[in-house]
Amino acid sequence: MDKKELRFIIRNTPPFNKLKPREIDKFIDICELKEYSHTQTIYQEGNAPDYLYLLIQGRISAITKQAQKDIEIEHLGRGTCFGLISLFTGEPHSVTTKSLGTSFVVRVDQNNFRKFLETCPKLSFDFSRILSQRVKARTHPKTIFKTKTIAVCGPHLTGKTTYMFDLARRIKKEINKKVLCIEFSTTKDFALPSLINSSLSVFNLRERWQESVFGHIVAADADLLLVKIEDFKNISALLHFLSENYHFILFEVPHQIQDSSLDEFILSASDIHLLVFSQLKSLKNAKTFISTLKRKYNFEPDKIKVALAEFAPKERLSFSDKKGALNHHIYATLSPKHEKDYPGAIRRIARESAETVVGLALGSGGAYCFSHIGVLKVLEQNNIAVDVVCGSSMGALIAALWASDFSIEEIKEIANELGKQLKSFFFPRFSIPFRGFFRAKRLEKIMHRFFKDKTFYDVKRTLKIVAFDFLKKEARILQEGPLYKAVSASCAVPGIFEPVMVKKDILLDGGILNPLPTRALLNYNVHKIIAVDITPSRAEIVKEYQKRKQLHIFDFIFGSIETMQRELIREAAGIADVTIHPRMEGLGWVEFEKAEDFIKRGEEAASEMLEDIKKAVLV
């Protein structure tokens, strides 16, 4: 891993992603990159503090000794900082950490790290927040490595309690760790009992509460606790006390809470989930609340997750109107609970909260991209859930179709239809002035036939499409607007297709800088990445060309592009947790009519890698 790749990863890892480029370079200068083999110890329980550790790639096991036995309490994933508590308190390490498989870890000497924090006060504040999530009590053996607290806010009747309850249960299902769901109320009215069709005892929060709180917690899919507030000053103390026993605590902020009492809830939260009706008045009120969170509590925008409750009487507002009124990123939309989209939205949010997001990168490569369909078929058959899919060039087409909830059979039909059309693309209808063999409008017309007027707002999976911004000479991640336009831009191979205009931007093939878009997924904070590299190996290309009596002009174009991209693909594959590479012997770049052959190759390659995929994303 060279310095350039390390810089990219750190630049996209919270909280370091808030640093300026010169600060990142300064941080890298004091870093040491260490490779650890399987089961190799990084530090031992009881050792004196020494370094800040940041996991760049791989997985780490956190182990504590109880009754002379080693007990594994946590698997640490990519982007996790560890060794923090000892570093800041000066106490010995409370756990042993070991590598699971091969892991790459950045470590920074404690003295150098402290000096670095003095120059970056904002980063110091972020580390204080991280530290507050880590269990610091020494009164009993450590069983929780870190706790995440999620405050659920919003107006009355937005379904906050149902959302909190469903999210807590889904997090429990995803990671099988200890999850607690707390409903606070200033009255005797509670909604949780109706959700489980059972009565629950109410815990009165007053002085001397520590002895009795656990007697009121009910074990369920996620543990449940009803709290009647009698003393607001005890709320943060209660949440901190419970954090020693739970990996996740979700709690509802009563809608009638006054600003003077809000501190006790907000200051205890790692993230804020704000439910908002899709109505102009509700959106404007939410905008004011978000401004307060940012100004008064120093909450970063990415820590405030806005979910639109789309089940209230709707006003005729476009997605742009809603986003404009809110002036904040819309994190999710919630349809009525009985509709099929609701469970998928809850699952995605749960996996992002639990830091188990699975991303799929579909690479570029002309007709080879049809092999992505075979990979998707294997993933679906084996229930490998993907939360974010990102595509480049023709990979963007397959990604957009799948994200739009087309079935595998429907995508196959589209591939066969498209194959026939692309095969007949040579050479009529040159663009004038000559910016490519084929007009952009012709490509957009084909894509519009498949996607109609669907936008990124309409997809069922989070979708990212990579294009190349010609004027800025940089990669562009497309994630809003019409799908047909974004896919056309990503597929616009230079010289073959005229560039696609999006407003005043000139966009071309995403494969120019991102032939395998794992970096776009890492930038989105995806935790586990499956990459599908469908470009043939050098040996496969040489062998194929030796068989041919005559080479086509597009062999020269695509072959030259692939040669230039080879190093980019190698680096991108290194970021992935597992890379699928279908064999392409006997198939060519522009043999679009052989869609079924490509699909079969993708299916075979994914089947061969299935155990590696499961190990990477399911453990």
Coordinates of C-alpha atoms in Angstrom, one line a residue:
M1 CA 0.0 0.0 0.0
D2 CA 1.7 3.2 -1.2
K3 CA 1.3 6.7 0.3
K4 CA -1.2 7.8 -2.4
E5 CA -3.5 4.9 -1.6
L6 CA -3.1 5.4 2.2
R7 CA -4.0 9.1 1.8
F8 CA -7.1 8.3 -0.1
I9 CA -8.3 5.8 2.5
I10 CA -7.6 8.1 5.4
R11 CA -9.3 11.0 3.6
N12 CA -12.4 8.9 3.4
T13 CA -12.4 7.6 7.0
P14 CA -14.2 9.4 9.8
P15 CA -13.3 11.5 11.7
F16 CA -10.1 12.1 9.5
N17 CA -12.3 12.9 6.5
K18 CA -12.9 16.4 8.0
L19 CA -9.2 17.3 7.8
K20 CA -7.8 19.5 5.1
P21 CA -5.3 17.9 2.6
R22 CA -2.3 19.5 4.3
E23 CA -3.5 18.1 7.7
I24 CA -3.9 14.7 6.2
D25 CA -0.4 14.8 4.8
K26 CA 0.9 15.9 8.2
F27 CA -1.0 13.0 9.9
I28 CA 0.5 10.5 7.4
D29 CA 4.0 11.8 8.1
I30 CA 3.6 10.7 11.8
C31 CA 1.9 7.4 10.8
E32 CA 3.4 3.9 10.6
L33 CA 1.6 1.3 8.5
K34 CA 1.8 -2.2 9.9
E35 CA 0.8 -5.5 8.4
Y36 CA -0.5 -8.2 10.8
S37 CA -0.9 -11.8 9.9
H38 CA -3.8 -14.1 11.1
T39 CA -4.1 -14.3 14.9
Q40 CA -1.1 -12.0 15.4
T41 CA -1.5 -9.9 18.6
I42 CA -1.5 -6.1 18.2
Y43 CA -1.5 -5.3 21.9
Q44 CA -2.2 -7.4 25.0
E45 CA -4.7 -6.7 27.8
G46 CA -2.8 -5.0 30.6
N47 CA -0.2 -3.5 28.4
A48 CA 0.7 0.2 28.9
P49 CA -0.8 2.6 26.3
D50 CA 1.5 3.2 23.3
Y51 CA -0.2 4.1 20.0
L52 CA -3.4 5.2 18.4
Y53 CA -4.5 2.4 16.1
L54 CA -6.6 2.8 12.9
L55 CA -7.7 -0.3 11.0
I56 CA -7.3 0.4 7.3
Q57 CA -8.0 -3.0 5.9
G58 CA -9.0 -6.4 7.3
R59 CA -10.7 -7.2 10.7
I60 CA -9.5 -7.2 14.3
S61 CA -10.8 -9.3 17.2
A62 CA -11.2 -7.6 20.6
I63 CA -10.7 -10.1 23.4
T64 CA -11.0 -9.9 27.2
K65 CA -10.1 -12.5 29.8
Q66 CA -12.8 -13.7 32.1
A67 CA -12.5 -16.6 34.6
Q68 CA -9.1 -17.5 33.0
K69 CA -10.8 -17.8 29.6
D70 CA -10.5 -15.6 26.5
I71 CA -13.8 -14.1 25.5
E72 CA -14.2 -12.4 22.2
I73 CA -16.4 -9.3 22.7
E74 CA -16.1 -7.5 19.3
H75 CA -15.0 -7.7 15.7
L76 CA -13.6 -4.3 14.6
G77 CA -14.1 -3.3 11.0
R78 CA -12.4 -1.0 8.5
G79 CA -12.1 2.6 9.7
T80 CA -12.2 1.7 13.5
C81 CA -9.9 3.6 15.8
F82 CA -8.8 1.5 18.8
G83 CA -6.5 1.9 21.8
L84 CA -8.3 5.2 22.5
I85 CA -9.3 4.8 26.1
S86 CA -5.8 3.9 27.3
L87 CA -4.3 6.7 25.2
F88 CA -6.5 9.3 26.7
T89 CA -6.7 8.0 30.3
G90 CA -3.2 6.6 30.7
E91 CA -4.7 3.3 32.0
P92 CA -3.5 -0.1 30.7
H93 CA -5.3 -1.7 27.7
S94 CA -8.6 -3.3 28.8
V95 CA -8.7 -5.8 25.9
T96 CA -6.4 -7.9 23.7
T97 CA -6.6 -7.2 20.0
K98 CA -5.6 -9.8 17.3
S99 CA -5.8 -9.8 13.6
L100 CA -8.4 -12.0 11.8
G101 CA -6.7 -12.9 8.5
T102 CA -4.3 -10.3 7.1
S103 CA -4.9 -6.8 8.4
F104 CA -3.3 -3.4 7.7
V105 CA -3.2 -1.0 10.6
V106 CA -2.0 2.6 10.9
R107 CA -0.5 3.4 14.2
V108 CA 0.6 6.7 15.6
D109 CA 2.9 7.1 18.7
Q110 CA 0.8 8.6 21.6
N111 CA 3.1 11.7 22.0
N112 CA 3.0 12.5 18.3
F113 CA -0.7 12.0 18.2
R114 CA -1.3 14.3 21.2
K115 CA 0.8 17.0 19.5
F116 CA -1.2 16.5 16.3
L117 CA -4.5 17.0 18.1
E118 CA -3.3 20.3 19.5
T119 CA -3.1 21.6 16.0
C120 CA -6.5 20.2 15.1
P121 CA -9.0 21.2 17.8
K122 CA -12.0 20.1 15.7
L123 CA -10.6 16.6 15.4
S124 CA -10.0 16.6 19.1
F125 CA -13.7 17.2 19.7
D126 CA -14.6 14.3 17.4
F127 CA -12.3 12.0 19.3
S128 CA -14.0 13.1 22.5
R129 CA -17.3 12.0 21.0
I130 CA -15.8 8.6 20.0
L131 CA -14.3 8.2 23.4
S132 CA -17.7 8.8 25.0
Q133 CA -19.1 5.8 23.1
R134 CA -16.4 3.5 24.5
V135 CA -17.0 1.8 27.9
K136 CA -14.7 3.1 30.5
A137 CA -16.0 1.5 33.7
R138 CA -13.7 -0.9 35.5
T139 CA -16.3 -2.0 38.1
H140 CA -16.9 -5.3 36.3
P141 CA -15.2 -7.3 33.4
K142 CA -15.5 -5.5 30.1
T143 CA -18.1 -7.0 27.8
I144 CA -18.9 -4.1 25.5
F145 CA -16.1 -2.5 23.4
K146 CA -18.2 0.5 22.3
T147 CA -21.8 1.8 22.5
K148 CA -23.7 3.7 19.9
T149 CA -26.7 5.8 21.0
I150 CA -29.3 6.9 18.5
A151 CA -31.8 9.6 19.4
V152 CA -35.0 9.5 17.4
C153 CA -36.7 12.9 17.1
G154 CA -39.6 14.4 15.2
P155 CA -43.1 15.9 15.4
H156 CA -46.1 14.0 16.9
L157 CA -47.6 11.2 14.7
T158 CA -44.5 10.7 12.5
G159 CA -44.3 7.1 13.7
K160 CA -41.1 7.7 15.8
T161 CA -41.8 4.8 18.2
T162 CA -42.6 2.3 15.5
Y163 CA -39.5 3.4 13.6
M164 CA -37.3 3.1 16.7
F165 CA -38.7 -0.3 17.5
D166 CA -38.3 -1.7 14.0
L167 CA -34.8 -0.3 13.6
A168 CA -33.7 -1.7 17.0
R169 CA -35.0 -5.2 16.0
R170 CA -33.3 -5.0 12.7
I171 CA -30.0 -4.0 14.2
K172 CA -30.3 -6.9 16.6
K173 CA -30.9 -9.2 13.6
E174 CA -28.0 -7.9 11.6
I175 CA -25.3 -8.1 14.3
N176 CA -26.9 -10.2 17.1
K177 CA -25.5 -7.9 19.8
K178 CA -27.2 -6.3 22.8
V179 CA -29.7 -3.7 21.7
L180 CA -31.9 -1.6 24.0
C181 CA -34.9 0.4 22.9
I182 CA -36.1 3.2 25.3
E183 CA -39.3 5.1 25.2
F184 CA -39.2 8.3 27.3
S185 CA -42.4 10.1 28.3
T186 CA -43.4 12.9 30.6
T187 CA -46.8 11.3 31.0
K188 CA -48.1 7.8 31.6
D189 CA -48.8 7.3 27.9
F190 CA -46.5 4.9 26.0
A191 CA -46.7 3.4 22.5
L192 CA -44.3 0.4 22.8
P193 CA -46.7 -1.9 24.7
S194 CA -49.1 -1.7 21.7
L195 CA -46.4 -2.7 19.3
I196 CA -45.6 -5.9 21.2
N197 CA -49.3 -6.5 22.3
S198 CA -48.2 -6.8 25.9
S199 CA -48.0 -4.6 29.0
L200 CA -44.7 -3.3 30.3
S201 CA -43.8 -1.9 33.7
V202 CA -42.8 1.8 33.8
F203 CA -39.5 2.9 35.3
N204 CA -39.8 6.2 37.1
L205 CA -36.6 8.2 36.7
R206 CA -35.8 9.9 40.0
E207 CA -33.0 9.9 42.5
R208 CA -31.4 6.5 43.6
W209 CA -32.6 4.8 40.4
Q210 CA -29.5 2.7 39.7
E211 CA -30.6 -0.2 41.9
S212 CA -33.9 -0.8 40.1
V213 CA -33.6 0.0 36.4
F214 CA -32.6 -3.5 35.3
G215 CA -35.8 -4.9 36.9
H216 CA -37.9 -2.9 34.4
I217 CA -36.0 -4.0 31.2
V218 CA -38.0 -6.6 29.2
A219 CA -36.1 -9.0 27.0
A220 CA -37.5 -9.2 23.5
D221 CA -36.1 -9.1 19.9
A222 CA -34.5 -5.9 21.2
D223 CA -34.7 -5.2 25.0
L224 CA -37.3 -2.7 25.9
L225 CA -37.6 0.0 28.6
L226 CA -40.3 2.5 29.4
V227 CA -39.1 5.6 31.3
K228 CA -41.3 8.2 32.9
I229 CA -39.3 11.3 33.3
E230 CA -39.5 12.9 36.7
D231 CA -36.0 14.5 36.8
F232 CA -34.5 15.6 33.5
K233 CA -31.1 15.9 35.1
N234 CA -30.8 12.1 35.3
I235 CA -31.3 11.3 31.7
S236 CA -27.7 11.5 30.4
A237 CA -26.6 9.6 33.6
L238 CA -29.1 6.8 32.9
L239 CA -28.0 6.5 29.2
H240 CA -24.3 6.4 30.2
F241 CA -25.0 3.8 32.9
L242 CA -26.8 1.6 30.5
S243 CA -24.1 1.9 27.9
E244 CA -21.9 -0.4 30.0
N245 CA -24.3 -3.2 29.1
Y246 CA -25.5 -2.5 25.5
H247 CA -23.8 -2.2 22.1
F248 CA -26.7 0.0 20.8
I249 CA -29.2 2.2 22.7
L250 CA -32.1 3.7 20.7
F251 CA -34.2 6.2 22.5
E252 CA -37.1 8.4 21.5
V253 CA -37.0 12.1 22.4
P254 CA -40.6 13.1 23.4
H255 CA -42.0 15.7 21.0
Q256 CA -43.2 18.0 23.8
I257 CA -39.7 18.4 25.3
Q258 CA -38.7 22.1 25.7
D259 CA -35.4 23.4 24.4
S260 CA -34.1 23.9 28.0
S261 CA -34.4 20.1 28.6
L262 CA -33.1 19.0 25.1
D263 CA -29.4 19.0 26.2
E264 CA -29.8 15.9 28.3
F265 CA -31.0 13.9 25.2
I266 CA -28.9 15.4 22.5
L267 CA -25.5 15.5 24.2
S268 CA -25.9 11.7 24.9
A269 CA -26.5 10.8 21.3
S270 CA -24.0 9.5 18.7
D271 CA -26.5 10.1 15.9
I272 CA -29.8 11.9 15.5
H273 CA -32.5 10.3 13.4
L274 CA -35.1 13.0 12.6
L275 CA -38.5 11.9 11.1
V276 CA -40.2 14.6 9.1
F277 CA -43.4 14.8 7.2
S278 CA -43.1 15.6 3.4
Q279 CA -44.9 18.8 3.8
L280 CA -43.5 22.3 3.5
K281 CA -44.3 23.5 7.0
S282 CA -42.8 20.3 8.6
L283 CA -39.7 20.6 6.4
K284 CA -39.1 24.2 7.3
N285 CA -39.5 23.4 11.0
A286 CA -37.0 20.6 10.6
K287 CA -34.6 23.0 8.9
T288 CA -34.7 25.2 12.0
F289 CA -34.1 22.2 14.3
I290 CA -31.2 21.0 12.2
S291 CA -29.6 24.5 12.4
T292 CA -29.9 24.3 16.2
L293 CA -28.2 20.9 16.3
K294 CA -25.3 22.2 14.2
R295 CA -24.9 25.5 15.9
K296 CA -25.6 24.6 19.6
Y297 CA -24.4 21.0 19.8
N298 CA -21.7 21.1 17.0
F299 CA -23.3 18.1 15.3
E300 CA -21.8 17.4 11.9
P301 CA -24.3 17.2 9.0
D302 CA -23.6 13.4 8.4
K303 CA -24.6 12.7 12.0
I304 CA -28.1 14.1 11.4
K305 CA -30.2 11.5 9.5
V306 CA -33.4 12.9 8.0
A307 CA -36.1 10.3 7.1
L308 CA -39.2 11.6 5.2
A309 CA -42.4 10.1 6.5
E310 CA -44.2 9.6 3.2
F311 CA -47.5 8.4 4.7
A312 CA -49.1 11.7 5.7
P313 CA -51.4 13.7 3.3
K314 CA -48.9 14.8 0.6
E315 CA -48.4 18.2 -0.9
R316 CA -47.3 18.4 -4.5
L317 CA -43.6 18.8 -3.8
S318 CA -40.9 17.4 -6.0
F319 CA -37.8 15.8 -4.4
S320 CA -35.8 19.0 -5.3
D321 CA -38.5 21.1 -3.5
K322 CA -38.3 18.9 -0.4
K323 CA -34.5 19.0 -0.3
G324 CA -34.5 22.8 -0.9
A325 CA -37.0 23.5 1.9
L326 CA -35.0 21.2 4.2
N327 CA -31.6 22.5 3.2
H328 CA -30.1 19.1 4.3
H329 CA -29.4 15.7 2.8
I330 CA -32.5 13.4 2.8
Y331 CA -31.2 10.2 4.3
A332 CA -34.2 7.9 3.7
T333 CA -37.9 7.8 2.8
L334 CA -40.3 5.8 4.8
S335 CA -43.4 4.5 3.1
P336 CA -46.3 3.1 5.2
K337 CA -45.3 0.0 7.2
H338 CA -47.5 -2.4 5.3
E339 CA -45.9 -1.5 1.9
K340 CA -43.0 -3.6 0.6
D341 CA -40.5 -0.7 0.5
Y342 CA -40.6 -0.2 4.2
P343 CA -38.6 -3.3 5.4
G344 CA -35.9 -2.6 2.8
A345 CA -35.5 1.0 4.1
I346 CA -35.2 -0.2 7.7
R347 CA -32.7 -2.9 6.7
R348 CA -30.5 -0.3 5.0
I349 CA -30.6 2.1 7.9
A350 CA -29.9 -0.7 10.4
R351 CA -26.8 -1.8 8.4
E352 CA -25.5 1.7 8.1
S353 CA -26.0 2.2 11.9
A354 CA -24.4 -1.1 12.7
E355 CA -21.5 -0.4 10.3
T356 CA -22.1 -3.5 8.3
V357 CA -23.0 -1.8 5.0
V358 CA -22.2 -4.0 2.0
G359 CA -21.3 -2.3 -1.3
L360 CA -21.1 -3.8 -4.8
A361 CA -18.8 -2.2 -7.4
L362 CA -19.6 -3.2 -11.0
G363 CA -16.7 -2.4 -13.3
S364 CA -16.5 -1.1 -16.9
G365 CA -15.7 -3.1 -19.9
G366 CA -18.0 -3.0 -22.9
A367 CA -19.9 -6.2 -23.6
Y368 CA -18.0 -7.9 -20.8
C369 CA -20.4 -6.0 -18.4
F370 CA -23.2 -8.4 -19.2
S371 CA -21.3 -10.9 -16.9
H372 CA -22.4 -8.7 -14.0
I373 CA -25.9 -10.1 -14.4
G374 CA -24.6 -13.6 -13.6
V375 CA -22.9 -12.3 -10.5
L376 CA -26.2 -10.6 -9.4
K377 CA -28.0 -13.9 -9.9
V378 CA -25.7 -15.7 -7.6
L379 CA -25.9 -13.0 -4.9
E380 CA -29.7 -13.1 -5.0
Q381 CA -29.9 -16.9 -4.9
N382 CA -27.6 -17.0 -1.8
N383 CA -29.3 -14.1 0.0
I384 CA -26.2 -11.9 -0.1
A385 CA -27.9 -8.5 0.7
V386 CA -26.3 -5.5 -1.0
D387 CA -27.0 -2.0 0.4
V388 CA -25.2 0.2 -2.1
V389 CA -24.4 -0.6 -5.7
C390 CA -22.0 1.5 -7.8
G391 CA -21.4 1.1 -11.5
S392 CA -19.1 2.5 -14.0
S393 CA -19.7 2.7 -17.8
M394 CA -21.8 -0.3 -18.9
G395 CA -21.5 -1.5 -15.3
A396 CA -23.6 1.6 -14.4
L397 CA -26.4 0.4 -16.6
I398 CA -26.5 -3.0 -14.9
A399 CA -26.3 -1.3 -11.5
A400 CA -29.1 1.1 -12.3
L401 CA -31.4 -1.7 -13.5
W402 CA -30.8 -3.8 -10.4
A403 CA -31.2 -0.8 -8.1
S404 CA -34.5 0.0 -9.9
D405 CA -35.9 -3.4 -8.8
F406 CA -35.8 -5.1 -12.2
S407 CA -35.6 -8.8 -11.8
I408 CA -32.7 -10.8 -13.1
E409 CA -34.8 -12.2 -15.9
E410 CA -35.9 -8.7 -16.8
I411 CA -32.3 -7.5 -16.8
K412 CA -31.4 -10.5 -19.1
E413 CA -34.1 -9.5 -21.6
I414 CA -32.9 -5.9 -21.6
A415 CA -29.3 -7.1 -22.1
N416 CA -30.3 -9.2 -25.1
E417 CA -32.3 -6.4 -26.6
L418 CA -29.5 -3.9 -26.0
G419 CA -27.0 -6.3 -27.4
K420 CA -28.8 -6.3 -30.7
Q421 CA -29.1 -2.5 -30.8
L422 CA -25.4 -1.9 -29.9
K423 CA -24.3 -4.4 -32.5
S424 CA -26.0 -2.4 -35.2
F425 CA -24.5 0.9 -33.9
F426 CA -21.7 1.0 -36.4
F427 CA -21.3 3.7 -38.2
P428 CA -24.3 5.8 -39.2
R429 CA -25.5 9.1 -37.6
F430 CA -22.2 10.8 -36.9
S431 CA -22.4 13.7 -34.6
I432 CA -21.8 17.2 -36.0
P433 CA -19.5 18.8 -34.9
F434 CA -17.5 15.6 -34.8
R435 CA -17.3 14.9 -31.0
G436 CA -18.0 11.1 -31.3
F437 CA -19.2 8.6 -33.8
F438 CA -22.7 8.6 -32.2
R439 CA -24.9 11.4 -30.9
A440 CA -25.5 11.6 -27.2
K441 CA -29.3 11.9 -27.8
R442 CA -29.3 8.5 -29.5
L443 CA -27.7 6.9 -26.4
E444 CA -30.0 8.8 -24.1
K445 CA -33.1 7.7 -26.1
I446 CA -32.1 4.0 -25.7
M447 CA -31.6 4.5 -21.9
H448 CA -34.8 6.4 -21.6
R449 CA -36.7 3.4 -23.0
F450 CA -35.5 1.3 -20.1
F451 CA -35.7 3.8 -17.2
K452 CA -38.5 6.1 -18.4
D453 CA -38.5 9.1 -16.1
K454 CA -37.2 7.3 -13.0
T455 CA -34.8 9.3 -10.8
F456 CA -32.3 8.3 -8.1
Y457 CA -35.1 9.1 -5.7
D458 CA -37.2 6.1 -7.1
V459 CA -34.6 3.3 -6.8
K460 CA -35.0 0.5 -4.2
R461 CA -31.2 0.3 -3.4
T462 CA -28.8 3.1 -2.8
L463 CA -27.2 3.8 -6.2
K464 CA -24.1 5.6 -7.2
I465 CA -23.0 6.1 -10.8
V466 CA -19.5 7.2 -11.8
A467 CA -18.9 9.6 -14.7
F468 CA -15.9 11.6 -15.9
D469 CA -16.2 15.4 -15.7
F470 CA -14.3 16.5 -18.8
L471 CA -13.9 20.2 -17.9
K472 CA -12.8 19.6 -14.3
K473 CA -10.7 16.5 -15.3
E474 CA -12.0 14.6 -12.3
A475 CA -14.4 11.7 -11.4
R476 CA -18.0 12.7 -10.8
I477 CA -20.4 10.6 -8.6
L478 CA -23.9 11.0 -9.9
Q479 CA -26.6 10.4 -7.3
E480 CA -29.6 12.6 -8.2
G481 CA -31.6 13.5 -11.3
P482 CA -32.9 11.2 -14.1
L483 CA -31.4 7.7 -14.3
Y484 CA -31.3 7.6 -18.1
K485 CA -29.2 10.7 -18.2
A486 CA -26.7 9.5 -15.5
V487 CA -26.3 6.1 -17.1
S488 CA -25.8 7.6 -20.6
A489 CA -23.1 9.9 -19.2
S490 CA -21.3 6.9 -17.6
C491 CA -21.5 4.9 -20.8
A492 CA -20.3 7.7 -23.2
V493 CA -17.0 6.2 -24.3
P494 CA -14.7 9.0 -25.6
G495 CA -14.6 9.2 -29.4
I496 CA -17.4 6.7 -29.8
F497 CA -20.2 8.6 -28.1
E498 CA -20.7 12.3 -28.0
P499 CA -20.4 13.6 -24.4
V500 CA -23.5 13.9 -22.4
M501 CA -24.4 17.4 -21.1
V502 CA -25.8 17.7 -17.6
K503 CA -26.6 21.4 -17.1
K504 CA -23.2 23.0 -18.1
D505 CA -21.1 20.0 -17.4
I506 CA -19.6 17.8 -20.1
L507 CA -19.7 14.2 -18.9
L508 CA -18.0 11.1 -20.3
D509 CA -17.4 7.4 -19.6
G510 CA -16.9 6.7 -15.8
G511 CA -14.3 4.1 -16.6
I512 CA -11.8 6.8 -17.6
L513 CA -10.8 7.3 -13.9
N514 CA -12.9 4.6 -12.2
P515 CA -13.0 1.4 -14.2
L516 CA -13.7 -0.5 -10.9
P517 CA -15.5 2.0 -8.7
T518 CA -14.5 0.7 -5.2
R519 CA -13.2 4.2 -4.3
A520 CA -16.7 5.7 -4.7
L521 CA -18.0 3.1 -2.2
L522 CA -15.3 3.8 0.3
N523 CA -16.1 7.5 0.0
Y524 CA -19.7 6.6 0.9
N525 CA -18.4 4.9 4.0
V526 CA -19.3 1.4 2.9
H527 CA -17.8 -1.2 5.3
K528 CA -17.6 -4.3 3.2
I529 CA -16.9 -4.1 -0.5
I530 CA -17.5 -6.8 -3.2
A531 CA -15.9 -5.8 -6.5
V532 CA -16.6 -7.3 -9.9
D533 CA -13.6 -6.8 -12.3
I534 CA -14.7 -7.9 -15.7
T535 CA -11.7 -6.6 -17.7
P536 CA -9.7 -9.5 -19.2
S537 CA -6.3 -10.2 -17.9
R538 CA -3.3 -9.4 -20.1
A539 CA -2.8 -13.2 -20.8
E540 CA -6.5 -13.6 -21.8
I541 CA -6.3 -10.6 -24.2
V542 CA -3.0 -11.8 -25.8
K543 CA -4.4 -15.3 -26.3
E544 CA -7.7 -14.0 -27.8
Y545 CA -6.0 -11.6 -30.2
Q546 CA -3.6 -14.4 -31.4
K547 CA -6.7 -16.4 -32.5
R548 CA -8.1 -13.6 -34.6
K549 CA -7.4 -13.2 -38.3
Q550 CA -8.5 -9.6 -38.2
L551 CA -8.9 -6.9 -35.5
H552 CA -11.8 -4.5 -35.4
I553 CA -11.3 -0.7 -34.8
F554 CA -13.1 -1.1 -31.5
D555 CA -10.6 -3.7 -30.4
F556 CA -8.0 -1.0 -30.7
I557 CA -10.1 1.6 -28.9
F558 CA -11.2 -0.6 -26.0
G559 CA -7.9 -2.5 -25.8
S560 CA -6.0 0.7 -25.5
I561 CA -8.3 2.0 -22.8
E562 CA -8.0 -1.2 -20.8
T563 CA -4.2 -1.1 -21.0
M564 CA -4.2 2.4 -19.5
Q565 CA -6.7 1.4 -16.9
R566 CA -4.9 -1.7 -15.7
E567 CA -3.0 0.1 -12.8
L568 CA -6.2 1.8 -11.7
I569 CA -8.0 -1.5 -11.6
R570 CA -5.2 -3.1 -9.5
E571 CA -5.4 -0.3 -6.9
A572 CA -9.2 -0.4 -6.9
A573 CA -9.3 -4.2 -6.3
G574 CA -6.9 -3.8 -3.4
I575 CA -9.6 -1.7 -1.6
A576 CA -12.2 -4.4 -2.0
D577 CA -12.8 -7.2 0.6
V578 CA -13.4 -9.7 -2.2
T579 CA -13.0 -9.4 -6.0
I580 CA -14.8 -11.5 -8.5
H581 CA -13.1 -11.8 -11.8
P582 CA -14.9 -13.8 -14.6
R583 CA -12.9 -15.6 -17.2
M584 CA -13.3 -14.1 -20.6
E585 CA -11.5 -16.5 -23.0
G586 CA -13.1 -16.6 -26.4
L587 CA -15.2 -13.4 -25.9
G588 CA -14.6 -9.9 -27.2
W589 CA -15.2 -6.3 -26.1
V590 CA -18.0 -5.6 -28.6
E591 CA -19.7 -9.0 -28.9
F592 CA -22.9 -7.6 -27.4
E593 CA -25.0 -10.3 -29.1
K594 CA -23.4 -12.9 -26.8
A595 CA -25.1 -11.7 -23.6
E596 CA -26.0 -15.2 -22.5
D597 CA -22.4 -16.3 -22.7
F598 CA -21.2 -13.4 -20.6
I599 CA -23.9 -13.9 -18.0
K600 CA -22.9 -17.6 -17.7
R601 CA -19.2 -16.6 -17.1
G602 CA -20.3 -14.1 -14.4
E603 CA -22.4 -16.8 -12.7
E604 CA -19.6 -19.3 -12.7
A605 CA -17.1 -16.8 -11.3
A606 CA -19.4 -15.7 -8.5
S607 CA -20.2 -19.3 -7.6
E608 CA -16.5 -20.1 -7.3
M609 CA -16.0 -17.2 -5.0
L610 CA -19.2 -17.7 -3.0
E611 CA -17.5 -18.9 0.2
D612 CA -15.1 -15.9 0.1
I613 CA -18.0 -13.6 -0.4
K614 CA -19.9 -15.1 2.6
K615 CA -16.8 -14.9 4.7
A616 CA -16.2 -11.3 3.8
V617 CA -19.8 -9.9 4.2
L618 CA -21.7 -12.2 6.5
V619 CA -19.2 -12.7 9.4

